[in-house]
Short mmCIF file of C-alpha atoms in Angstrom, two decimals:
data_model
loop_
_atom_site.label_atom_id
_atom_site.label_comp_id
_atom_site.label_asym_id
_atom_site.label_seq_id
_atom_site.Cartn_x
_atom_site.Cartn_y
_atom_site.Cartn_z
CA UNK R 1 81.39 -72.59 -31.78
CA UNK R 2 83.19 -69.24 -33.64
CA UNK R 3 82.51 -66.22 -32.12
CA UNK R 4 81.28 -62.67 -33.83
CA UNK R 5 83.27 -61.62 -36.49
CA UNK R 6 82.35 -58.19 -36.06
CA UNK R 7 83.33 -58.18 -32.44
CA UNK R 8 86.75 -60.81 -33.09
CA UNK R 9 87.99 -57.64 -35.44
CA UNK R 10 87.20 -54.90 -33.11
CA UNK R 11 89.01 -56.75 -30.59
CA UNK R 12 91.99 -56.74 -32.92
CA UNK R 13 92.06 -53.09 -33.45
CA UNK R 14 91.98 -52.31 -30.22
CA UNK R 15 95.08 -54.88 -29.31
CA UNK R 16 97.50 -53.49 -31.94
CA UNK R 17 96.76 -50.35 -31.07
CA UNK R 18 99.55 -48.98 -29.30
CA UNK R 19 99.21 -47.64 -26.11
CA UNK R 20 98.60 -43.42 -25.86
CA UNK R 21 101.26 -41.68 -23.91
CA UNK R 22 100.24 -38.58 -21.49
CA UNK R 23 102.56 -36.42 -24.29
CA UNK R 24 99.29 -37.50 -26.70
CA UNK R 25 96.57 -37.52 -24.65
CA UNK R 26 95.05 -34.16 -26.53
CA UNK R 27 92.69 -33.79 -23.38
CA UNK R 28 95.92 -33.14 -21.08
CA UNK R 29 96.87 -30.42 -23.56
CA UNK R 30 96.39 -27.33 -22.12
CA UNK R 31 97.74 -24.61 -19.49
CA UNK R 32 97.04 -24.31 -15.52
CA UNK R 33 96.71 -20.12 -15.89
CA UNK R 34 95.32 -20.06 -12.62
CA UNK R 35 98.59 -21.83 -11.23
CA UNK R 36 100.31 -18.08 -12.27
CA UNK R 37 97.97 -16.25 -10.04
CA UNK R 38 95.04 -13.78 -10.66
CA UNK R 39 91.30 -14.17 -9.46
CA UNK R 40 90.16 -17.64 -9.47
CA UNK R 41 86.80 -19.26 -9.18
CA UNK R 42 85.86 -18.78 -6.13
CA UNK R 43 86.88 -15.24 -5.61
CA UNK R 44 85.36 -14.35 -8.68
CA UNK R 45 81.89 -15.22 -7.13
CA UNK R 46 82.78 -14.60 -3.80
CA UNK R 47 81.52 -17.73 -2.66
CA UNK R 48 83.00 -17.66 0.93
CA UNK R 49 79.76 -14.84 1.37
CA UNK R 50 77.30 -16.95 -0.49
CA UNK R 51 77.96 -20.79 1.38
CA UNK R 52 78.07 -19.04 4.20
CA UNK R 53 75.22 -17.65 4.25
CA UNK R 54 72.55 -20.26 5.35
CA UNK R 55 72.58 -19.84 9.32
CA UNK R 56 69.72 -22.25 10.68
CA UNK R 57 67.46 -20.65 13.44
CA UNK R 58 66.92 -23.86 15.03
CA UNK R 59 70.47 -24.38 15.21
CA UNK R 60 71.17 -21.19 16.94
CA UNK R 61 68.90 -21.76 19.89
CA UNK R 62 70.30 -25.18 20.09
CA UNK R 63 67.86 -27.68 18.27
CA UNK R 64 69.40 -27.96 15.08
CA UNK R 65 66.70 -29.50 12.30
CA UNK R 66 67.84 -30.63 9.08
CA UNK R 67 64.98 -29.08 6.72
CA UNK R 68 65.57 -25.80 7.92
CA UNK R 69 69.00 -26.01 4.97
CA UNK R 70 66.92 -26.86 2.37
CA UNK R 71 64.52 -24.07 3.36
CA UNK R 72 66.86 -21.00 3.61
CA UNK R 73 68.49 -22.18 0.46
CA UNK R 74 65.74 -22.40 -1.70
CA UNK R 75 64.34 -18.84 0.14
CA UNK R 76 68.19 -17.54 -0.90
CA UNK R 77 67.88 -18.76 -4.37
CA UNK R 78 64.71 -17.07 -5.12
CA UNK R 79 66.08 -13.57 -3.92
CA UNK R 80 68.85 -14.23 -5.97
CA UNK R 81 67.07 -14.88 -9.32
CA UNK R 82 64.56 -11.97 -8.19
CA UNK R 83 67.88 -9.69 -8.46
CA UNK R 84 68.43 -10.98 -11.93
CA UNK R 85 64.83 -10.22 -13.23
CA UNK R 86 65.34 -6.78 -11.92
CA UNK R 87 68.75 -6.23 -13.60
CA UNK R 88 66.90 -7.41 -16.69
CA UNK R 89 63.83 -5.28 -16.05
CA UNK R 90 65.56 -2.14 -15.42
CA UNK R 91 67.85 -2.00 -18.18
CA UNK R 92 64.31 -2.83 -20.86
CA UNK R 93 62.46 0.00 -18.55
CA UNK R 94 65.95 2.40 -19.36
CA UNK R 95 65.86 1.13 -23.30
CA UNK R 96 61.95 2.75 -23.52
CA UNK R 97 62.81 5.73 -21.16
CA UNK R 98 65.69 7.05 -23.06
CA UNK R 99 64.15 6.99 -26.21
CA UNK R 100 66.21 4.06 -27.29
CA UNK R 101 62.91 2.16 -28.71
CA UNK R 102 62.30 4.06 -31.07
CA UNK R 103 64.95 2.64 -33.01
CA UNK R 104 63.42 -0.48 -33.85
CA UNK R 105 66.88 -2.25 -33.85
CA UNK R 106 66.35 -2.49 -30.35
CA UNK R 107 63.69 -4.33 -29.69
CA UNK R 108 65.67 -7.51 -30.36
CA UNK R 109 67.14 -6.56 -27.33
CA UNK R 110 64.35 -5.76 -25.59
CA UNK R 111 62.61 -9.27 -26.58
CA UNK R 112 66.10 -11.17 -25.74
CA UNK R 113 65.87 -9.59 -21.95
CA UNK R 114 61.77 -9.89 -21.26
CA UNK R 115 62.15 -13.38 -22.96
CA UNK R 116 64.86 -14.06 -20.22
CA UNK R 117 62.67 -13.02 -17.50
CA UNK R 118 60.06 -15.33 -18.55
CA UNK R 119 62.63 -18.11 -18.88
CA UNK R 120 63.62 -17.31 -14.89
CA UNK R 121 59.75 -17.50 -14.20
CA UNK R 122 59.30 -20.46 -15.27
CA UNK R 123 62.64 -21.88 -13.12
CA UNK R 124 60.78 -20.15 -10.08
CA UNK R 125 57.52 -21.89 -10.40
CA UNK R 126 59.45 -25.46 -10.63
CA UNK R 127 61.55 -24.58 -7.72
CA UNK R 128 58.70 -25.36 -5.78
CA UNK R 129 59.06 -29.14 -6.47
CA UNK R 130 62.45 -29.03 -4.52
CA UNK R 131 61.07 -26.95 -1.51
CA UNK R 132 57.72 -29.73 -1.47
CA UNK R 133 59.96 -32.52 -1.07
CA UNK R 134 59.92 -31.34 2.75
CA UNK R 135 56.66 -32.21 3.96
CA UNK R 136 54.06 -30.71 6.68
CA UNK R 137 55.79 -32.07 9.92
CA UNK R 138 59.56 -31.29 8.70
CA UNK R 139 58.21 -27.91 8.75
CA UNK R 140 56.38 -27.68 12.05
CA UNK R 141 59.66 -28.60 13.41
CA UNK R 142 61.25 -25.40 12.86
CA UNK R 143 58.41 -23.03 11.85
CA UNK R 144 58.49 -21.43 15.26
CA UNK R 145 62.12 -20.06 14.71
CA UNK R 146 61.29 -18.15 11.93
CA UNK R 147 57.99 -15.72 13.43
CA UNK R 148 58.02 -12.65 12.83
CA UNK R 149 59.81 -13.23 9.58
CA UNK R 150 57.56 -14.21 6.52
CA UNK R 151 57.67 -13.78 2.68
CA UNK R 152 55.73 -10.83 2.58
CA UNK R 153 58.87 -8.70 3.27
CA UNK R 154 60.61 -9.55 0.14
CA UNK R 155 61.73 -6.18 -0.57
CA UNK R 156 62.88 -7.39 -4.26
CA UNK R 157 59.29 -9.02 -5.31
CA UNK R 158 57.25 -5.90 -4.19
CA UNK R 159 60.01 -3.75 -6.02
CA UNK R 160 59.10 -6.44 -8.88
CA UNK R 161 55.90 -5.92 -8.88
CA UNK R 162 56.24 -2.44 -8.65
CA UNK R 163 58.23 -1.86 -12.00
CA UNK R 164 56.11 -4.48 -13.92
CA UNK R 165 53.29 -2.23 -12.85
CA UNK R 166 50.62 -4.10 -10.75
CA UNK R 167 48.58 -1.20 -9.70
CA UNK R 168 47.98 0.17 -6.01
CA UNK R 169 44.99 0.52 -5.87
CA UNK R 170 44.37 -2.99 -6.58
CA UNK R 171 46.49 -4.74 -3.49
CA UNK R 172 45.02 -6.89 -1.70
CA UNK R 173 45.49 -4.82 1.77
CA UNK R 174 47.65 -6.80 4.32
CA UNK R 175 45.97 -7.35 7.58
CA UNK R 176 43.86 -4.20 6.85
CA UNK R 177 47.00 -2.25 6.09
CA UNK R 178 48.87 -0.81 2.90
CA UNK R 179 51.61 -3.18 1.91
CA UNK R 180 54.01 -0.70 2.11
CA UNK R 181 53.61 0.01 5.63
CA UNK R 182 55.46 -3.32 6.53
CA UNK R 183 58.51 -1.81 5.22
CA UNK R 184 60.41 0.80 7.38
CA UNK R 185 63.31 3.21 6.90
CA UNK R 186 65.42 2.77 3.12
CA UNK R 187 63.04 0.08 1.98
CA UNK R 188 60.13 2.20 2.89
CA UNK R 189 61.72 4.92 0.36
CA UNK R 190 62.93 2.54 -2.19
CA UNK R 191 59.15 1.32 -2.59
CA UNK R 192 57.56 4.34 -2.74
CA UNK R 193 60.13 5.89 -5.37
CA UNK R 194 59.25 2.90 -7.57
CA UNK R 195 55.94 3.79 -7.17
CA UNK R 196 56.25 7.30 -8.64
CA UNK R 197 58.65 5.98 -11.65
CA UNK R 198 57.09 4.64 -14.74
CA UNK R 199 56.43 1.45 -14.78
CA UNK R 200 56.43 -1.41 -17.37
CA UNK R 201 53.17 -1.50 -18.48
CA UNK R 202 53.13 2.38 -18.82
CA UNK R 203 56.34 2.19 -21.09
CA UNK R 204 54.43 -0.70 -23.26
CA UNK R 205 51.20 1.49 -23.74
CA UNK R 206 53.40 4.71 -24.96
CA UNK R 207 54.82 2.36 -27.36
CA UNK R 208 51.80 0.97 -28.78
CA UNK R 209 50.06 4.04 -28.82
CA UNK R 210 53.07 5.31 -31.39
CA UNK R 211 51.98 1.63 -33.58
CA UNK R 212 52.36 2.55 -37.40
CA UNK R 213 48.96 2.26 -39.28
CA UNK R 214 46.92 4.04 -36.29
CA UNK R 215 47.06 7.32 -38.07
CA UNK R 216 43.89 9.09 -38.68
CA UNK R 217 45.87 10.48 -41.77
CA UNK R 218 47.18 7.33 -43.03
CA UNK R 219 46.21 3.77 -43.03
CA UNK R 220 43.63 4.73 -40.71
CA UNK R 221 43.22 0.83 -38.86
CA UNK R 222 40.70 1.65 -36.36
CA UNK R 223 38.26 3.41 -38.42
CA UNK R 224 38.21 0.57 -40.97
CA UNK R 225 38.18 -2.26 -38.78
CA UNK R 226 35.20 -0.28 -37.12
CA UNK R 227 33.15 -0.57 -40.59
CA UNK R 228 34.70 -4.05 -41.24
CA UNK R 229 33.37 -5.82 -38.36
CA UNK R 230 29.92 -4.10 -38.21
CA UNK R 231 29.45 -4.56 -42.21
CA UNK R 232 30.14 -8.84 -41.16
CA UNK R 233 28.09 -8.35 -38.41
CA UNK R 234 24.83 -6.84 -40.80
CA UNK R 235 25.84 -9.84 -43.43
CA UNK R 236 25.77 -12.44 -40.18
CA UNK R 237 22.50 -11.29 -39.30
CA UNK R 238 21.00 -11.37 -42.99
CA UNK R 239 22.04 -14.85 -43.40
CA UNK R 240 20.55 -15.38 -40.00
CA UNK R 241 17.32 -14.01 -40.87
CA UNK R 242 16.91 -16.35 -43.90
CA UNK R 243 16.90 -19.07 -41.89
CA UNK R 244 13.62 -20.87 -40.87
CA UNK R 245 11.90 -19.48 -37.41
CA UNK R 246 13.53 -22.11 -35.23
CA UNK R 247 15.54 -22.25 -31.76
CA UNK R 248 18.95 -22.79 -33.60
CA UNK R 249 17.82 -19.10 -35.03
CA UNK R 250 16.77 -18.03 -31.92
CA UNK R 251 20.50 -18.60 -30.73
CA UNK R 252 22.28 -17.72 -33.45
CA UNK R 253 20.82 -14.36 -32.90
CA UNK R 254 21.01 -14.45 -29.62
CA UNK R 255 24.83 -14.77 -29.77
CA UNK R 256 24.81 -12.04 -32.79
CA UNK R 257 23.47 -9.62 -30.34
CA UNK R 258 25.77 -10.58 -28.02
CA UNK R 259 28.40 -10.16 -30.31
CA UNK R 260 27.33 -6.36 -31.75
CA UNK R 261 27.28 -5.53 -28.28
CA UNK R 262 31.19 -6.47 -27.41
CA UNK R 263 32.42 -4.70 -30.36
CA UNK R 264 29.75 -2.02 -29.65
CA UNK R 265 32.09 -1.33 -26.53
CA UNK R 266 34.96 -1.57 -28.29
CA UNK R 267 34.70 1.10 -30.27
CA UNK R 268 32.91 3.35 -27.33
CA UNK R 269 36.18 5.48 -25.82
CA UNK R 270 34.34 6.53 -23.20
CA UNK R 271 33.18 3.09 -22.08
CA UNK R 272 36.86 2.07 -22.49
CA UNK R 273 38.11 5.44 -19.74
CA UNK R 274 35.31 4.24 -17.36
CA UNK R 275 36.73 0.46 -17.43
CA UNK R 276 40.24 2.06 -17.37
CA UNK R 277 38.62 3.83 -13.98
CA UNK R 278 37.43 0.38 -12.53
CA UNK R 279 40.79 -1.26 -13.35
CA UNK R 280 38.97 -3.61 -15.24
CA UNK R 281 40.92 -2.17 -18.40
CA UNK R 282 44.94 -1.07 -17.88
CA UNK R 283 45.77 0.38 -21.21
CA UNK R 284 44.88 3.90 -22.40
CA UNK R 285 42.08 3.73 -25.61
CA UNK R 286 44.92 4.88 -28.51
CA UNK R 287 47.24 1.71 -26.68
CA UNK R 288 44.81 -1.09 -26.93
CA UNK R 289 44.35 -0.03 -30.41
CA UNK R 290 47.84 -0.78 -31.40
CA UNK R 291 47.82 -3.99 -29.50
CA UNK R 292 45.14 -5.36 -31.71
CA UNK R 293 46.58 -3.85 -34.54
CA UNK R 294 49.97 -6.20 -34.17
CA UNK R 295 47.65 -8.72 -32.75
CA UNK R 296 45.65 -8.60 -36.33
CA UNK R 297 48.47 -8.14 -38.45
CA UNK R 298 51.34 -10.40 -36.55
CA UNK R 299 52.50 -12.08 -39.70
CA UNK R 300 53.56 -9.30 -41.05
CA UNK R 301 57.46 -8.62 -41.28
CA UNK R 302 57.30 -5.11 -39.37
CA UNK R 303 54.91 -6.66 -36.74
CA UNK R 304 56.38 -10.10 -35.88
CA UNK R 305 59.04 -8.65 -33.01
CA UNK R 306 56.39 -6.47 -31.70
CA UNK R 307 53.52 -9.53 -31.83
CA UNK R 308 56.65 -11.91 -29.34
CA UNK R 309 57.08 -8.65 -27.22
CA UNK R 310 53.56 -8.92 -26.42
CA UNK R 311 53.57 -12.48 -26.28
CA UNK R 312 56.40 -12.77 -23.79
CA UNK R 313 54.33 -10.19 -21.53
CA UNK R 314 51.95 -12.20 -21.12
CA UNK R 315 53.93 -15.07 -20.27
CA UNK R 316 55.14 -13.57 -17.56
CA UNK R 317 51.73 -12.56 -15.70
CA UNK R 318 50.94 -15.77 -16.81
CA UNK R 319 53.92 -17.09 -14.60
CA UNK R 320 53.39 -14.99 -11.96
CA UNK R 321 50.18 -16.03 -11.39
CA UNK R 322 51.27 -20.09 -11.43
CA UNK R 323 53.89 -18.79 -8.82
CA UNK R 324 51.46 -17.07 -6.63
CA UNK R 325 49.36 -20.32 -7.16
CA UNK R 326 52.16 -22.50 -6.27
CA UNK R 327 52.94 -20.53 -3.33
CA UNK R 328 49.33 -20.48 -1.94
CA UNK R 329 49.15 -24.24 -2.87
CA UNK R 330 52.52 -25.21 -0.30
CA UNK R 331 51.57 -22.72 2.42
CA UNK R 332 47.93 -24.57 2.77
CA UNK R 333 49.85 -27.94 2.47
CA UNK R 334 52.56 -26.93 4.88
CA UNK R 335 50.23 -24.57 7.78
CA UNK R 336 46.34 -25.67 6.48
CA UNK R 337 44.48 -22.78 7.74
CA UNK R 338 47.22 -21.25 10.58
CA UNK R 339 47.86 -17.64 10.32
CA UNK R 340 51.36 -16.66 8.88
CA UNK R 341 54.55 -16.04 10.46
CA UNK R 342 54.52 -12.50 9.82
CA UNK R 343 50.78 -12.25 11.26
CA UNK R 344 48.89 -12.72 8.12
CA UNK R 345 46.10 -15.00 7.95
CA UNK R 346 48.22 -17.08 6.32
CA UNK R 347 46.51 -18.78 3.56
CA UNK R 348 43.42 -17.36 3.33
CA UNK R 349 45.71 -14.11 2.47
CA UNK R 350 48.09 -15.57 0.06
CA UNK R 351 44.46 -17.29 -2.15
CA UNK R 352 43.28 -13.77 -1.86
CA UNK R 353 46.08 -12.02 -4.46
CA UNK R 354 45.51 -14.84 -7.11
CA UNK R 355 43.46 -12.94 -9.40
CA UNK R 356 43.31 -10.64 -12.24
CA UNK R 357 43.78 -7.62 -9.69
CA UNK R 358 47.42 -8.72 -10.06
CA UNK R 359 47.59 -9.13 -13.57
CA UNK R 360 49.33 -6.22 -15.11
CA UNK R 361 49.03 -6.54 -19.05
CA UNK R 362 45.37 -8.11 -18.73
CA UNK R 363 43.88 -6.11 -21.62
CA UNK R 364 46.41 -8.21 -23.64
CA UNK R 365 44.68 -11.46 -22.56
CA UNK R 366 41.47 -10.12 -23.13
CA UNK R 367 42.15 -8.93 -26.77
CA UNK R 368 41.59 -12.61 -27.92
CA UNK R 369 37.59 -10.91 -27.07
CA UNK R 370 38.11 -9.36 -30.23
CA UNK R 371 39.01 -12.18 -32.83
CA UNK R 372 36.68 -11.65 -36.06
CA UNK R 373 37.06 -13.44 -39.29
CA UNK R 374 40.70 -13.21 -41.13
CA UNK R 375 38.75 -11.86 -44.12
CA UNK R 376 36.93 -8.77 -42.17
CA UNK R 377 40.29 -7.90 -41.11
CA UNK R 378 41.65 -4.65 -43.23
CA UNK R 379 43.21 -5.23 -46.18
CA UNK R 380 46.66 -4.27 -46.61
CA UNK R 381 48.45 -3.17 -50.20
CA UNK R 382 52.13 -3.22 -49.86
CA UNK R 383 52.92 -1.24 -52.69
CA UNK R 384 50.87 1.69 -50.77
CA UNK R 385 50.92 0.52 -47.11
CA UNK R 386 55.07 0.34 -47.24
CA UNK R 387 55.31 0.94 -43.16
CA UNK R 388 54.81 -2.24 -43.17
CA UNK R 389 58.35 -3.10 -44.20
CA UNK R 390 60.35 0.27 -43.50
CA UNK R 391 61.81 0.55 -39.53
CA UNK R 392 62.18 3.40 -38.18
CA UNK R 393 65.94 4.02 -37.19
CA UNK R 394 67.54 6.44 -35.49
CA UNK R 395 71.43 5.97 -35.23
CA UNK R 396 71.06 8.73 -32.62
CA UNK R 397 68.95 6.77 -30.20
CA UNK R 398 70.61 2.95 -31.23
CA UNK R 399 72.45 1.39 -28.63
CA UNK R 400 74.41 -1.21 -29.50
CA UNK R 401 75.64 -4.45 -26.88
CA UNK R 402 79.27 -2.09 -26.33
CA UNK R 403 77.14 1.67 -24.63
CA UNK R 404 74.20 -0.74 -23.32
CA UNK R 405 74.35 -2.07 -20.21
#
């Protein structure tokens, strides 16, 4: 019986190929630039401080337990990428403070950074896969080493949540306490100076309140979308009214009514500064205005970088919250209903602070409230509305990847 052609050929190739000498071998081409001194791997990330680093409780006091690795490691990971999002986070917050925004050139650079926080997030939340492969009992074995120390005290996610901007006055109070008073001495002062700078969310709303086409004097969005919407809402209700007396009338109205009344409050400024004084609503009046305004006109090209900003902002309260989630998900798993290591209650704490109270750019999930029909939205003309396609650029204020850092 003959065997494969194909394969009888190949085989041929192969033998009369002559063998490759280490001279020819292009992947041995190359220099050993290390070999002539200079920093080197290791140095360069001073690993020596960072394997080093993991030093097991349990161990210590002479009942070493293998878990406890895997749990300092993962702990030591998160602080580490919590670093990174405030490296990122600080330089956007410096981009808006300085001015530097308002050269639209920047906020490429501004969406490349707040797009790689999100991109972290979403690493942190799946970390918790690793850390659940440990399960209730591998815990219990060295939980009691680690009292009075507890998550709480990250110094880095409370300065996180600071500069994102979750509000104080909606913390969850910790054992009947303000979170800041389980911080003593520098970290006491570091918190409360990020508490007095301007956060994220502030920076964001001074931004959009500056959104071309808001001008009373020009394009005028606001007032127009005002008599859009309430001219489709007087044509809904006249087509409604022709209808035969029926209950599908009854709750088409119903939901008409319903409908006059959200956009009613829209439009009321006042309402708006009371919600703003609930903390139901987080942006100022003019802000929210500009947010629908890209939200309404997000094709267009001026808008589209703007529209991902706000996008990406909402990602990461988004991720935040699935992290919070996570978290209160593998404490109940790991302790049930046991009160924390610090000398919280534990779960029952940690369930507490997932909620919209720590949601910082909520109004921008709550805009989809407002979605009307694509042809009540205002008309634009390009060959009058041209903001639409000219940038505003200030070489003076345009910081480029060489006097950024």
């Amino acid at each position: 019986m003959s065997g494969c052609p194909y394969f009888e050929k190949r085989h041929l190739l192969f033998k009369n190929k002559p063998p490759q000498t280490e001279e020819d071998d292009a992947s041995q081409v190359g220099v050993n630039k290390a070999s002539k001194g200079g920093i080197i791997y290791g140095d360069y990330l001073q690993l020596d401080k960072i394997v080093t680093a993991q030093v097991l409780q349990s161990e210590v006091k002479g009942n070493k337990i293998h878990d406890e690795h895997l749990f300092i490691v993962t702990h030591q990971a998160y602080e580490l990428w919590f670093k990174q999002i405030l490296f990122e986070l600080d330089s956007v917050r410096e981009i808006f403070i300085s001015g530097h925004v308002r050269d639209e050139r920047n906020m490429l650079k501004v969406n490349t950074r707040i797009n790689r926080i999100v991109m972290i997030f979403r690493l942190l939340v799946d970390q918790f896969s690793v850390l659940e492969t440990m399960t209730a009992l591998d815990f219990f074995d060295f939980r009691e080493y680690l009292a009075p120390a507890s998550g709480f005290q990250s110094l880095q996610f409370r300065l996180l949540e600071n500069k994102i901007g979750v509000p104080d006055n909606q913390r969850v109070p910790y054992n009947r306490r303000h979170y800041r008073d389980n911080f003593k001495g520098h970290d006491s002062e570091m918190l409360l100076a990020t508490e007095k700078e301007a956060p994220l969310l502030k920076l964001v709303e001074e931004w959009l309140e500056r959104t071309p086409g808001l001008e009373v004097d020009g394009f005028n969005f606001w007032e127009r979308l005002e008599i859009n919407i309430f001219d489709g809402l007087n044509q809904e209700k006249e087509k409604i009214e022709k209808i035969t007396d029926s209950e599908e009338k009854e709750e088409l109205m119903a939901e008409l009514i319903k409908q006059r009344e959200v956009f009613t409050s829209l439009f009321d400024e006042k309402r708006h500064d009371h919600l703003v004084s609930k903390g139901e609503r987080r942006l100022s009046y003019k802000a929210l205005q500009g947010a629908l305004m890209i939200y309404f006109y997000r094709e267009e090209p001026r808008f589209q970088v703007p529209f991902q900003l706000l996008t990406s902002l909402m990602d990461i309260d988004t991720l935040m919250t699935k992290w919070r989630y996570n978290h209160v998900c593998m404490v109940h798993r790991m302790i049930g209903s046991k009160a924390g290591t610090g000398g919280s209650s534990g779960y029952h704490y940690l369930r507490s602070t997932v909620s919209d109270r720590y949601k910082v750019f909520v109004d921008l999930f709550n805009l989809a409230t407002f979605l009307i029909p694509r042809h009540w939205v205002p008309k634009l003309n390009p060959n009058i509305h041209t903001f639409l396609y000219m940038a505003e650029c200030c070489d003076s204020s345009y910081c480029s990847s060489e006097d950024s850092d």
